[in-house]
Amino acid sequence: MNYLHAIGEYFLMLKGVFGRMTKRSVLKDLIFKEIDDLILSSIGIVAFLSFFIGAVVAIQTALNLTNPLIPKSLVAYAARQSVILEFAPTFISIIMAGKVGSYITSSIGSMNVTEQIDALEVMGINSLNYLIFPKIIAMLAYPFVIAISMFLGIVGAYTAAVMGGFVGPEPFIEGLQDEFIPFHLVYAFIKTFLFAFILATIPAYHGYYMKGGALEVGEASTTSFVWTSVVIIITNYAVTQLLLS
Amino acid sequence: MIEVKGLHKKFDDEEVLKGIDFVFDRGKTNLIIGQSGSGKSVLMKCMLGLFMPEKGSIEYDGKSYHEFTEDEKKDLSKQIGMVFQGGALFDSMTVEENVMFPLRMFTRQKRKEMKSRVDEVLERVNLTGTANKMPSEISGGMQKRVSIARAIVNRPKYLFCDEPNSGLDPKTATVIDNLVQELTHEYDITTVIITHDMNSVLEIGEKIAFLKDGVLAWKGDKSQIFKTEDETVTDFVYSSDLFKKVRKAQLEGY
Ligand SMILES: Nc1ncnc2c1ncn2[C@@H]1O[C@H](COP(=O)(O)OP(=O)(O)OP(=O)(O)O)[C@@H](O)[C@H]1O
Ligand SMILES: [Mg+2]
């Protein structure tokens, strides 16, 4: 019953978010601020993680390729597939549920407990739109983050494979182009858009509807991380089943 | 003028307001007093539409709030200024941006006009020079005054203050009380103030509602409150030692 209530409340929240709009000029400033806080501030950590994950995938594959009949270019192929299909869109999104998600929950939650949301409502502002809409719009730029992640993941794989002497540069590039299916990219970016929406709205829900004080804001952030990850994983499964099988 | 009729409000099974009837007059500072937990803030939030009462009505200048259309509600909210108990400043904005916020939202003024209006109200609450600070960088009392500045910047018709001078030193508290009273008379607005402070009651208690356990236990003004024989009121008013002595002296006929 509780879950049903929460799901209903979540969809009512979305209805409110796309309801009465905040004044244009104010909204524009808010969106730029969110792009800064949600997108630009995440690029550093995403770049770091992606490079090293790509590198480790390459090393692991290379070390497990003991059969001389299998070409070494497979290292590049495996790195490409795993980075584009799962590591960049899904794995990075789970990390972002921790970074961006808890930031969203705690910033909205602390506004909630200090009556800042009430202050907006008293002024006749649709607080759902004011607080959440700019975050959704800012997250439209999230696929760029994932694109960077894909690129750096592969750069990491190349660096580790070639520098580590596992594969030569030519076989690597060859493997990278091997049996490339463009639809895999489409699939990855469809997922990414869905994850972006989930990353903006589920943490916002947990912040907006929490009750209590500073301690509960912390609890809400933790709960929000758990649920955001769960929904991302389930969505990932559903989309994969629908689009790839 | 704001009229509250038969207002009831429950949280779960706890009845917090048990039928409040009161008229908040225009051009006067109307005070709501009472012990902590007696329902003062809840009453104010019902009047502001933040809580939905189960029963009863709230009339703004003769028109019931329930009958307002969405547009009318929006118009009304532009004419309301509210000082929250904890200040409720937007902590991601500077003092100046906080005070400017209602102007940005509701007017088409140029940035320069808005800025000069903001400077004007910041001066009225004695806060010149803090414009570029963040709320976290100023003291609690200063935050309260910024909140007052934000509430009055767009010249509201209805001003609500939840303990505007709690946490302020007696001198600043008096300045704030006088400022609110001045504005009320100057612009002929309806002001509703929640307070614990007996000094405020003495200074600006032009009309007083005394709440006890969600019931309106007494109403009157500052000249009556110190004379009444009603025990629930005297218990509250003379609970501090200083006022007890004053009371004793009164009774003994000094
Ligand atoms: N959002 C809420 N949910 C549930 N109960 C609430 C809520 N807000 C207030 N109450 C309850 O209503 C009662 C009255 O609270 P209220 O905040 O109006 O007190 P108050 O008179 O303003 O006290 P104080 O002077 O301490 O601010 C309290 O018992 C409180 O627990
Ligand atoms: Mg209160």
Coordinates of C-alpha atoms in Angstrom, one line a residue, chain B residues 11 14 56-57 73 75 80 90 105 142 152 157 187 201 207 211 214 229:
Chain B
F11 CA -3.2 16.5 12.2
E14 CA -4.8 15.5 17.0
G56 CA -14.5 27.0 8.7
S57 CA -13.7 29.8 6.4
K73 CA -5.3 33.2 -5.5
D75 CA -3.1 37.8 -7.3
I80 CA 1.0 39.0 0.9
F90 CA 16.7 31.1 0.3
M105 CA 8.9 37.5 -9.6
M142 CA 20.1 39.7 10.9
I152 CA 7.8 44.2 2.8
K157 CA -1.6 44.6 1.6
Y187 CA 0.0 51.9 4.0
V201 CA 2.2 43.3 23.4
K207 CA -5.8 44.0 18.7
L211 CA -4.9 31.1 21.9
G214 CA -6.3 25.5 19.9
E229 CA -9.3 39.3 35.6

